[in-house]
Amino acid sequence: MTAADPGVQLVRDATFARLGTDGEISGIRGAAPDGLFFQDARHLSRWRLTVDGTAPTALVPATAEDDDTAACVLTPEGTRDNPPAYTVFRRQSVTAGTFTEHLSLVGNRPEPVTARLELTVDADFADLFELRADDRHYAKPGAEHATHDTDDGLLFRYRRADWHARTELTCHPAPDTAAPAATEPGATARTLTWHLPLDAHGRADLHLTVRAHPHGRPLPAAPTAAPRPRRHASATDDLTRTCERGLADLDLLSIPVPGVDGEDVRVPAAGIPWFLTLFGRDSLLTAYFLLPYRPATAAAVLSALAATQGRRHDPFSGEQPGRIVHETRHGELAHFRQVPYGRYYGAVDATPLFLVLLHAHHETTGDRTLAERLEEHARRAVDWMLTDGGLERHGYLVYSPDPGGLVNQNWKDSAGAVCFADGTQAEGPVAVGEAQGYAYDALLRTAELADGIWGDAPYARRLREEAARLRDRFTADFWMAGADFPALALDGAGRQVDALASDAGHLLWSGILDAERAHRVGRRLLEPDFFSGWAIRTLAAGQRPYHPLSYHRGSAWPHDNAVIVLGLARQGLAAEVRTVAEGLVAAAAHHGHRLPEVLAGYDRTATAAPVPYPHSCSPQAWAAATPLALRTALGEGPLSP
């Protein structure tokens, strides 16, 4: 997975497994948990094999054969003079809530032997929010774990009030014995034992299937397999290879969710391990990057987000009428409202981006159907921007820190990310710059839909007038004359949040800056304090809060750069487009043509390869879609079939 986390990760059909180098699961928590995961819960927390009473030796450590399959080669203990009696070929895969393992034992001796295999298994049903919490404990009153032996395996059950989940293991052949695991914590772990006879140089096979049954949800139907990415021979086609890897990753991240009329649609989940679910902002930008290549993704995302659009006021979740959801969760803690993320609306920018994508889909495809179908949803989104979003009262889209959720509600949503040059976090209501650009663009684009599709010229005129006023206010309030650069945000007192940040590049994409200022900003972002040689940093180096390993205060995000590159292209800054695109493609080449979620902010001259950010998700949707945005900005045209 990474140099610091050398196991393997398998992904397919909204399911993923993280395994050790020998194919084991040990119940790790924290930044890199292992296990089988489905619907925000860990359905396997122990999977430990012994052969002839000892842990096997890995002759070939677990290696991914494909995105959903890994294999390793194991043996019992042996010496040079008494080599192992048999070899175990282990193959593991995931799909649609299911983990399978095939153990093929091959005898190495001219006489029969009997192999004794023991497999210790457990399922803790831990919620992802429990696993990632550093020091927080979530109470679970009345929770009950139980394990049942079955004719051909085990059944693990978890129950808490109305929450029921199961993990089922079936084995062929069935185990000879099943007993409580003496060496494992807790009362639910079981050790299964097989005595498998091997003829002289013979073979025996053991097939194991684990099925996760999360609360209230049937297993998803596996989609039609996507074609494997083609490999092009041309040395100039690193961008094409990165696009192909990105499209393959987006296929891996595809999950089924309900659409606006109850139909199933498949959308890109945000990323693994923490975000294998629908996210508003992430899905919208991912779909926008894909529009010239896969417009159906945008239609699916818009339908899914219309289905979850806010309808009432709920301070706990941040829901407001017309607001587009930030994320959805299906786990136990969300079900019992111990975390607000079942449907969490803490995003200031998802709603205008919804409107941007709706218009862009029509603009790209020429299809009026979706814009007609979602007209009322679009009007409610505009109403939210004007009312609860803050445009009428504050003059800008604003958010206040959510003590139970996100302190910051723009894409830089970590605590401290929206900061002054001295590192102080801005206090709300906060108006971040890029969200005002999105709002400006959304108003103009929705006006075009009102004129051209909905037949409502007065509404279109009103939106254009609102956009013009917003643009005038923005230039007056956000432009920092001394820095010749826009402020990152305005705080609740109207002060300019003066850290020099990459968000300014998004203003080139939305068009809220005039051409002269946009050109100056675009060129400023290519100066060495911003541009590392790999990508544009989130904060310019040299400022007090800058840290190259900070999540949002000095790292570099491919998707952030993709938005900026699209803005540079819109402003006609072709040389700058090529420079940033070359850096990102070169970075991807060091990662198997897969762009990670985040890169450390170190300069390209410091190391031969980009330094990875230690907690980066991979694969991650908007990073996977970034090379497609680069291709668009470079004017490369469609990918070859």
XYZ file of C-alpha atoms in Angstrom:
641
model
C 0.000 0.000 0.000
C 2.787 2.422 0.999
C 6.384 2.184 2.174
C 5.187 2.753 5.752
C 2.230 0.364 5.309
C 3.582 -2.481 3.148
C 0.527 -4.736 3.042
C -1.925 -5.061 0.172
C -5.261 -3.403 -0.457
C -7.992 -5.058 -2.517
C -10.981 -3.131 -3.859
C -14.124 -3.992 -5.807
C -17.860 -3.225 -5.698
C -17.991 -0.909 -2.647
C -15.893 -3.425 -0.689
C -12.251 -3.369 0.303
C -9.802 -5.465 2.278
C -6.463 -4.462 3.750
C -4.116 -7.369 4.426
C -0.626 -7.874 5.802
C 2.309 -9.048 3.725
C 1.380 -12.674 4.449
C -2.337 -12.183 3.753
C -3.213 -11.897 7.446
C -5.618 -9.593 9.306
C -4.595 -8.622 12.841
C -7.237 -6.135 13.967
C -5.064 -3.037 13.564
C -6.689 0.311 14.365
C -5.579 3.892 13.720
C -4.280 5.447 10.515
C -3.928 2.156 8.592
C -6.477 -0.387 9.866
C -6.608 -3.848 8.363
C -9.643 -6.038 7.787
C -12.583 -6.585 5.468
C -14.687 -3.417 5.147
C -18.175 -2.906 3.813
C -20.715 -0.128 4.437
C -18.521 1.749 6.948
C -17.896 -1.313 9.151
C -15.144 -3.890 9.606
C -16.603 -7.330 8.991
C -13.342 -9.250 9.531
C -10.905 -8.217 12.254
C -8.891 -11.454 12.573
C -7.737 -13.817 9.828
C -4.617 -15.631 10.985
C -3.320 -18.857 9.513
C -0.923 -21.336 11.105
C 0.512 -24.456 9.444
C 1.633 -27.409 11.547
C 1.354 -25.272 14.667
C 3.451 -22.276 13.642
C 3.070 -19.108 11.612
C 4.030 -19.873 8.012
C 7.061 -18.461 6.283
C 6.298 -16.206 3.318
C 8.477 -17.281 0.402
C 6.636 -14.726 -1.727
C 4.893 -11.979 0.256
C 1.357 -10.966 -0.606
C 1.340 -9.114 -3.905
C -1.627 -7.645 -5.744
C -2.234 -9.536 -8.987
C -4.988 -7.102 -9.829
C -6.973 -4.418 -8.035
C -9.180 -7.020 -6.344
C -6.867 -10.062 -6.033
C -3.624 -10.847 -4.214
C -1.458 -13.938 -3.883
C 1.402 -15.161 -1.739
C 3.408 -18.364 -1.256
C 3.803 -19.840 2.243
C 5.484 -22.857 3.817
C 5.673 -24.503 7.231
C 9.000 -24.435 9.013
C 11.910 -26.144 7.300
C 15.678 -26.182 7.087
C 18.219 -26.632 4.319
C 18.587 -30.304 5.187
C 14.909 -30.848 5.998
C 12.946 -28.569 3.652
C 9.208 -27.971 4.141
C 6.946 -30.956 3.495
C 4.509 -28.883 1.449
C 3.912 -25.410 0.063
C 0.771 -23.297 0.466
C -0.273 -21.114 -2.453
C -2.657 -18.482 -1.054
C -4.948 -16.433 -3.278
C -7.382 -13.829 -1.899
C -9.950 -11.567 -3.570
C -12.893 -9.266 -2.831
C -16.136 -8.425 -4.581
C -19.560 -7.075 -3.571
C -19.407 -7.564 0.201
C -17.507 -10.840 -0.165
C -13.959 -11.972 0.619
C -12.705 -15.265 -0.807
C -9.567 -17.245 -0.163
C -8.234 -20.290 -1.985
C -5.465 -22.252 -0.293
C -3.772 -24.772 -2.565
C -1.415 -27.141 -0.733
C 1.178 -28.938 -2.855
C 3.185 -31.822 -1.403
C 6.950 -31.645 -1.818
C 7.867 -35.195 -0.739
C 7.691 -38.657 -2.333
C 5.605 -39.994 0.583
C 2.165 -38.951 1.857
C 1.907 -36.269 4.544
C -0.925 -34.675 6.488
C -1.027 -30.913 6.725
C -2.534 -29.341 9.845
C -3.993 -25.914 9.159
C -5.523 -23.628 11.778
C -7.347 -20.415 10.952
C -8.286 -17.953 13.681
C -11.183 -15.705 12.701
C -13.037 -12.822 14.326
C -15.342 -9.968 13.372
C -15.474 -6.909 15.627
C -17.958 -4.922 13.454
C -16.067 -1.734 14.346
C -17.339 1.477 12.790
C -14.778 3.315 10.663
C -15.103 6.345 12.917
C -14.051 4.178 15.880
C -11.039 2.860 14.036
C -9.708 6.256 13.007
C -10.366 7.973 16.359
C -7.085 8.633 18.161
C -8.419 8.894 21.691
C -12.201 9.040 21.499
C -14.414 6.277 22.829
C -17.960 5.810 21.576
C -20.390 4.267 24.049
C -22.377 1.268 22.804
C -24.965 0.476 25.446
C -26.482 -2.975 25.131
C -24.181 -4.121 22.342
C -23.956 -7.909 21.997
C -21.430 -9.997 20.047
C -22.014 -13.684 19.397
C -20.358 -16.458 17.390
C -22.121 -19.587 16.180
C -20.557 -22.716 14.726
C -22.257 -23.913 11.545
C -21.986 -27.136 9.569
C -19.440 -25.602 7.223
C -17.987 -22.614 9.058
C -18.946 -19.769 11.379
C -21.551 -17.071 11.812
C -20.666 -13.861 13.672
C -23.537 -11.674 14.888
C -23.601 -8.156 16.267
C -26.697 -6.567 17.764
C -27.363 -3.217 19.411
C -30.987 -2.164 19.827
C -32.405 -2.163 16.278
C -28.970 -2.496 14.658
C -28.135 -5.991 13.402
C -25.079 -7.068 11.372
C -23.609 -10.458 10.451
C -20.469 -11.979 8.979
C -20.752 -15.490 7.556
C -17.833 -17.829 6.815
C -18.309 -20.965 4.718
C -15.529 -23.520 4.212
C -15.073 -26.310 1.662
C -14.144 -28.754 3.010
C -15.722 -28.050 6.397
C -13.280 -27.797 9.317
C -12.583 -30.840 11.465
C -12.971 -28.805 14.657
C -13.946 -25.314 15.792
C -13.009 -23.978 19.216
C -12.670 -20.649 21.037
C -9.366 -19.009 20.183
C -7.201 -19.294 23.272
C -4.694 -16.613 22.275
C -7.112 -13.952 21.004
C -8.730 -11.172 23.037
C -12.499 -11.299 23.456
C -14.897 -14.219 23.489
C -15.964 -14.232 19.841
C -12.795 -15.368 18.024
C -12.741 -18.982 16.828
C -9.960 -21.242 15.626
C -10.865 -23.697 12.876
C -8.679 -26.767 12.286
C -8.222 -28.984 9.223
C -6.111 -32.103 8.769
C -5.628 -32.318 5.017
C -3.984 -35.473 3.597
C -1.530 -35.020 0.755
C -0.488 -37.927 -1.423
C 3.098 -38.160 -2.560
C 3.670 -34.922 -4.448
C -0.091 -34.532 -4.195
C -2.401 -31.589 -3.746
C -5.271 -30.493 -1.495
C -7.467 -27.407 -1.721
C -9.334 -25.332 0.833
C -11.902 -22.755 -0.278
C -13.079 -20.077 2.162
C -15.812 -17.500 1.555
C -16.686 -14.617 3.879
C -19.908 -12.687 3.274
C -20.623 -9.407 5.028
C -24.256 -8.692 5.872
C -24.453 -5.075 7.056
C -27.470 -3.670 8.828
C -30.478 -3.200 6.600
C -28.700 -3.540 3.256
C -28.570 -6.487 0.848
C -25.335 -7.290 -0.914
C -24.926 -5.058 -3.995
C -25.165 -6.591 -7.410
C -21.783 -6.729 -9.066
C -21.674 -4.402 -12.092
C -20.545 -5.438 -15.511
C -16.774 -5.662 -15.413
C -15.086 -2.613 -16.865
C -12.438 -3.198 -19.515
C -8.885 -3.224 -18.248
C -6.870 -0.118 -19.117
C -4.889 -0.332 -22.318
C -1.151 0.144 -22.134
C 0.283 2.446 -24.766
C 3.836 2.069 -25.966
C 4.532 5.717 -26.721
C 7.011 7.342 -24.343
C 5.173 10.646 -24.722
C 1.993 9.141 -23.371
C 2.564 9.211 -19.627
C -0.523 11.429 -19.460
C -2.557 8.820 -21.339
C -1.359 6.078 -19.001
C -2.237 8.230 -16.012
C -5.694 8.840 -17.478
C -6.187 5.113 -17.991
C -5.094 4.343 -14.443
C -7.432 7.057 -13.198
C -10.396 5.669 -15.103
C -9.654 2.178 -13.780
C -9.524 3.552 -10.236
C -12.833 5.309 -10.730
C -14.321 1.978 -11.789
C -12.992 0.490 -8.538
C -14.550 3.312 -6.529
C -17.959 3.044 -8.214
C -20.744 2.415 -5.686
C -24.529 2.013 -6.055
C -26.745 4.698 -4.486
C -30.391 5.735 -4.952
C -31.136 8.344 -7.611
C -33.694 11.128 -7.486
C -36.563 8.881 -8.610
C -35.475 5.881 -6.552
C -33.493 4.297 -9.365
C -30.049 2.812 -8.696
C -27.190 4.914 -10.029
C -23.458 4.295 -9.743
C -21.301 7.170 -8.553
C -17.628 7.519 -7.629
C -17.040 7.164 -3.900
C -14.507 9.636 -2.544
C -11.648 7.315 -1.571
C -10.198 4.427 0.425
C -9.954 3.642 3.298
C -12.026 6.332 4.998
C -14.367 7.633 2.307
C -15.906 4.742 0.362
C -19.238 6.567 0.231
C -21.038 9.383 -1.563
C -19.487 12.828 -1.028
C -20.992 15.986 -2.464
C -18.030 18.190 -3.309
C -15.737 15.307 -4.238
C -18.263 13.637 -6.526
C -19.206 16.914 -8.197
C -15.643 17.910 -9.048
C -14.768 14.360 -10.081
C -17.764 14.302 -12.429
C -16.850 17.736 -13.816
C -13.313 16.566 -14.633
C -14.798 13.527 -16.396
C -17.475 15.370 -18.380
C -15.828 15.287 -21.827
C -15.059 11.570 -21.412
C -17.799 10.069 -19.230
C -20.796 12.420 -19.089
C -22.968 9.670 -17.609
C -21.035 10.035 -14.347
C -22.234 13.618 -14.016
C -25.844 12.574 -14.625
C -25.571 9.882 -11.935
C -23.937 12.214 -9.406
C -26.514 14.946 -9.964
C -29.355 12.468 -9.568
C -27.882 11.037 -6.351
C -27.306 14.476 -4.837
C -30.773 15.668 -5.818
C -32.133 12.625 -3.969
C -30.342 13.691 -0.779
C -30.896 17.463 -1.095
C -31.852 19.099 2.193
C -35.529 19.618 2.994
C -35.619 20.806 6.627
C -33.523 22.539 9.246
C -31.498 20.182 11.457
C -28.655 21.820 13.417
C -27.109 18.431 14.253
C -26.485 17.450 10.622
C -26.405 20.940 9.102
C -29.341 20.093 6.852
C -31.130 23.107 5.392
C -33.733 23.314 2.611
C -32.036 23.174 -0.783
C -28.566 22.449 0.573
C -26.530 19.738 -1.142
C -25.179 17.015 1.104
C -21.498 16.872 2.052
C -21.330 13.145 2.812
C -23.476 10.142 3.604
C -22.682 7.274 5.971
C -24.240 3.891 6.685
C -22.427 2.833 9.850
C -23.610 2.154 13.374
C -22.453 5.479 14.839
C -24.281 7.438 12.160
C -27.401 5.291 12.669
C -27.504 6.166 16.380
C -26.576 9.816 15.673
C -23.365 9.553 17.677
C -21.714 11.254 14.708
C -23.572 13.691 12.434
C -22.483 12.071 9.188
C -25.443 9.823 8.295
C -26.372 12.686 6.012
C -24.074 15.570 6.809
C -24.515 18.904 5.082
C -21.462 20.784 6.376
C -20.176 22.070 3.036
C -20.433 25.671 1.859
C -19.466 24.833 -1.717
C -21.330 21.652 -2.719
C -24.538 23.540 -3.505
C -23.081 25.988 -6.050
C -20.992 23.176 -7.549
C -24.197 21.184 -8.049
C -25.534 24.041 -10.184
C -22.248 24.392 -12.060
C -22.247 20.690 -12.963
C -25.928 20.680 -13.972
C -25.332 23.428 -16.528
C -21.997 21.965 -17.641
C -23.666 18.611 -18.320
C -26.177 20.278 -20.629
C -23.442 22.402 -22.219
C -21.280 19.338 -22.908
C -23.932 16.860 -24.034
C -26.618 19.119 -25.517
C -29.169 16.993 -23.625
C -31.949 19.027 -22.008
C -33.537 16.120 -20.156
C -31.521 16.251 -16.937
C -31.789 20.034 -16.594
C -35.557 19.767 -17.055
C -35.830 16.879 -14.602
C -33.862 18.707 -11.894
C -35.271 22.212 -12.394
C -36.956 22.355 -8.991
C -33.853 21.012 -7.286
C -31.774 23.689 -9.009
C -34.157 26.443 -7.930
C -34.038 25.176 -4.344
C -30.240 25.199 -4.496
C -30.274 28.840 -5.614
C -32.712 29.655 -2.815
C -30.304 28.112 -0.309
C -27.400 30.221 -1.588
C -29.480 33.370 -1.209
C -30.943 32.549 2.223
C -29.278 30.057 4.573
C -26.119 30.137 2.456
C -25.689 33.813 3.284
C -25.689 35.799 0.028
C -28.579 38.075 1.012
C -27.626 38.581 4.660
C -23.819 38.579 4.486
C -23.191 39.310 0.826
C -21.285 36.027 0.535
C -21.646 32.306 1.038
C -20.539 31.767 4.630
C -20.222 29.013 7.211
C -19.717 28.917 10.955
C -17.540 26.226 12.543
C -19.526 23.139 13.534
C -18.329 21.953 16.970
C -19.739 18.460 16.368
C -18.629 18.213 12.750
C -16.277 20.237 10.557
C -14.574 23.402 11.719
C -14.020 24.436 8.108
C -16.601 23.676 5.449
C -14.748 24.370 2.215
C -12.518 21.798 0.548
C -9.774 22.600 3.060
C -11.886 21.255 5.877
C -9.270 20.440 8.520
C -8.966 22.559 11.651
C -6.639 25.528 11.089
C -6.704 25.280 7.305
C -8.403 28.663 6.760
C -5.832 30.793 8.493
C -4.172 34.181 8.589
C -0.530 34.582 7.619
C 0.390 34.200 11.301
C -1.342 30.808 11.436
C -4.439 31.891 13.368
C -7.659 30.107 12.349
C -10.327 32.451 10.955
C -13.454 32.690 13.100
C -16.911 32.624 11.577
C -19.053 33.307 9.848
C -16.267 32.654 7.329
C -16.522 33.547 3.634
C -13.874 31.548 1.752
C -12.816 33.002 -1.565
C -13.222 30.018 -3.866
C -16.829 29.433 -2.741
C -17.731 32.968 -3.870
C -16.314 32.148 -7.275
C -18.382 28.979 -7.428
C -21.484 30.969 -6.435
C -20.812 33.565 -9.144
C -20.405 30.869 -11.778
C -23.461 28.970 -10.502
C -25.677 32.060 -10.757
C -24.614 32.760 -14.336
C -24.917 29.141 -15.422
C -28.341 28.743 -13.818
C -29.448 31.924 -15.578
C -28.555 30.251 -18.881
C -30.676 27.235 -17.950
C -33.551 29.533 -16.978
C -33.343 31.353 -20.310
C -32.697 28.427 -22.603
C -34.511 25.477 -21.033
C -36.942 26.586 -18.341
C -38.315 29.574 -20.272
C -38.077 31.960 -17.316
C -36.411 35.167 -18.507
C -37.247 37.233 -15.364
C -35.574 34.617 -13.152
C -32.541 34.578 -15.439
C -32.263 38.368 -15.257
C -32.472 38.291 -11.457
C -29.655 35.734 -11.222
C -27.393 37.689 -13.574
C -27.937 40.857 -11.541
C -27.111 38.967 -8.343
C -23.932 37.591 -9.946
C -22.809 41.057 -11.084
C -23.260 42.478 -7.580
C -21.343 39.558 -6.084
C -18.442 40.076 -8.469
C -18.226 43.772 -7.651
C -18.279 43.101 -3.897
C -15.716 40.375 -4.208
C -13.136 42.503 -5.991
C -13.553 45.316 -3.471
C -13.459 43.114 -0.358
C -11.079 40.261 -1.180
C -8.310 41.860 -3.242
C -5.184 42.522 -1.124
C -3.459 45.445 -2.793
C -0.169 44.980 -0.939
C 0.152 41.316 -1.866
C -1.489 41.850 -5.282
C -3.394 38.650 -4.536
C -6.854 37.676 -3.271
C -7.436 36.894 0.389
C -8.063 33.294 1.335
C -11.274 34.363 3.094
C -13.048 37.055 5.071
C -13.583 36.291 8.745
C -16.679 37.095 10.754
C -15.492 40.653 11.343
C -14.910 41.223 7.623
C -11.118 41.086 7.922
C -9.088 39.684 5.048
C -7.634 36.283 5.947
C -4.276 37.032 4.424
C -2.460 33.705 4.052
C -1.366 33.218 0.426
C -3.190 30.057 -0.604
C -3.867 27.943 -3.682
C -7.611 28.635 -3.440
C -6.938 31.774 -5.459
C -6.401 29.580 -8.513
C -10.021 28.425 -8.348
C -11.063 32.022 -9.050
C -9.546 31.713 -12.525
C -11.804 28.723 -13.190
C -14.993 30.394 -11.985
C -14.288 33.678 -13.774
C -15.035 35.991 -10.859
C -11.737 37.879 -11.311
C -11.231 40.285 -14.184
C -8.739 39.128 -16.833
C -5.857 41.328 -15.697
C -5.998 40.193 -12.080
C -6.577 36.593 -13.144
C -3.394 36.616 -15.214
C -1.374 38.035 -12.336
C -2.729 35.395 -9.961
C -2.051 32.601 -12.448
C 1.560 33.613 -12.894
C 2.032 34.144 -9.140
C 0.981 30.548 -8.482
C 3.900 29.346 -10.609
C 6.485 31.153 -8.475
C 8.796 28.808 -6.502
C 7.142 29.419 -3.116
C 3.875 28.063 -4.518
C 4.969 25.605 -7.208
C 7.112 22.751 -5.904
C 7.999 21.425 -9.347
C 5.495 18.617 -8.824
C 2.412 20.697 -8.055
C 1.100 23.953 -6.582
C 1.168 23.914 -2.786
C -1.913 24.664 -0.690
C 0.016 27.448 1.061
C 2.987 29.329 -0.285
C 6.231 28.324 1.435
C 7.875 30.841 3.726
C 4.713 31.770 5.624
C 4.513 30.993 9.332
C 1.810 28.288 9.043
C 3.478 26.515 6.109
C 4.389 22.866 6.728
C 5.163 20.499 3.831
C 3.503 17.582 5.656
C 0.406 19.465 6.786
C -2.890 18.228 5.354
C -3.963 21.646 4.032
C -1.195 24.082 5.018
C 1.661 23.243 2.670
C 0.929 19.912 0.993
C -0.109 19.743 -2.666
C -3.377 18.205 -3.828
C -3.752 16.962 -7.415
C -7.464 17.869 -7.608
C -6.736 21.408 -6.364
C -4.183 21.679 -9.137
C -6.688 20.314 -11.655
C -9.141 23.112 -10.881
C -6.304 25.633 -11.117
C -5.115 24.206 -14.446
C -8.629 24.446 -15.867
C -8.619 28.065 -14.706
C -5.241 28.734 -16.272
C -6.568 27.304 -19.528
C -9.682 29.478 -19.325
C -7.452 32.519 -18.944
C -5.241 31.555 -21.891
C -2.125 30.882 -19.783
C -0.973 27.941 -21.894
C 2.650 27.838 -20.714
C 1.527 27.670 -17.091
C -0.907 24.887 -17.947
C 1.903 22.837 -19.478
C 4.208 23.426 -16.507
C 1.745 22.229 -13.875
C 0.539 19.326 -16.010
C 4.103 18.131 -16.570
C 4.799 18.181 -12.826
C 1.686 16.202 -11.957
C 2.211 13.629 -14.697
C 5.820 13.178 -13.601
C 4.633 12.702 -10.006
C 2.104 10.092 -11.148
C 4.805 8.180 -13.024
C 6.565 7.607 -9.690
C 3.363 6.055 -8.282
C 2.561 3.575 -11.040
C 0.719 6.342 -12.949
C -1.702 6.690 -10.023
C -1.958 10.154 -8.486
C -2.392 9.994 -4.708
C -4.852 12.180 -2.828
C -2.075 14.395 -1.446
C 1.635 14.989 -2.011
C 4.033 16.473 0.503
C 5.054 20.035 -0.298
C 8.804 19.428 -0.643
C 10.527 20.934 -3.656
C 11.217 18.732 -6.663
C 14.911 19.508 -6.396
C 15.049 17.940 -2.922
C 14.293 14.333 -3.924
C 14.234 12.218 -7.051
C 10.594 11.288 -6.464
C 7.736 13.151 -4.794
C 7.533 12.611 -1.043
C 4.219 10.920 -0.179
C 1.856 12.412 2.345
C 1.681 9.764 5.109
C -2.131 9.568 5.451
C -3.147 9.892 1.818
C -6.134 7.944 0.494
C -5.401 5.768 -2.517
C -7.189 5.344 -4.794
C -9.067 8.610 -4.390
C -11.703 9.847 -6.791
C -10.829 13.430 -7.615
C -7.130 12.565 -7.778
C -8.018 9.740 -10.179
C -10.007 12.172 -12.332
C -7.297 14.861 -12.265
C -5.385 13.610 -15.350
C -8.616 13.857 -17.356
C -8.890 17.522 -16.353
C -5.255 18.015 -17.370
C -5.993 16.436 -20.734
C -8.916 18.810 -21.243
C -6.857 21.859 -20.277
C -4.076 20.822 -22.643
C -6.554 20.396 -25.503
C -5.507 16.779 -26.004
C -8.907 15.569 -27.191
C -10.696 12.313 -26.399
C -8.945 9.146 -25.297
C -8.613 6.400 -27.883
C -11.104 3.566 -27.356
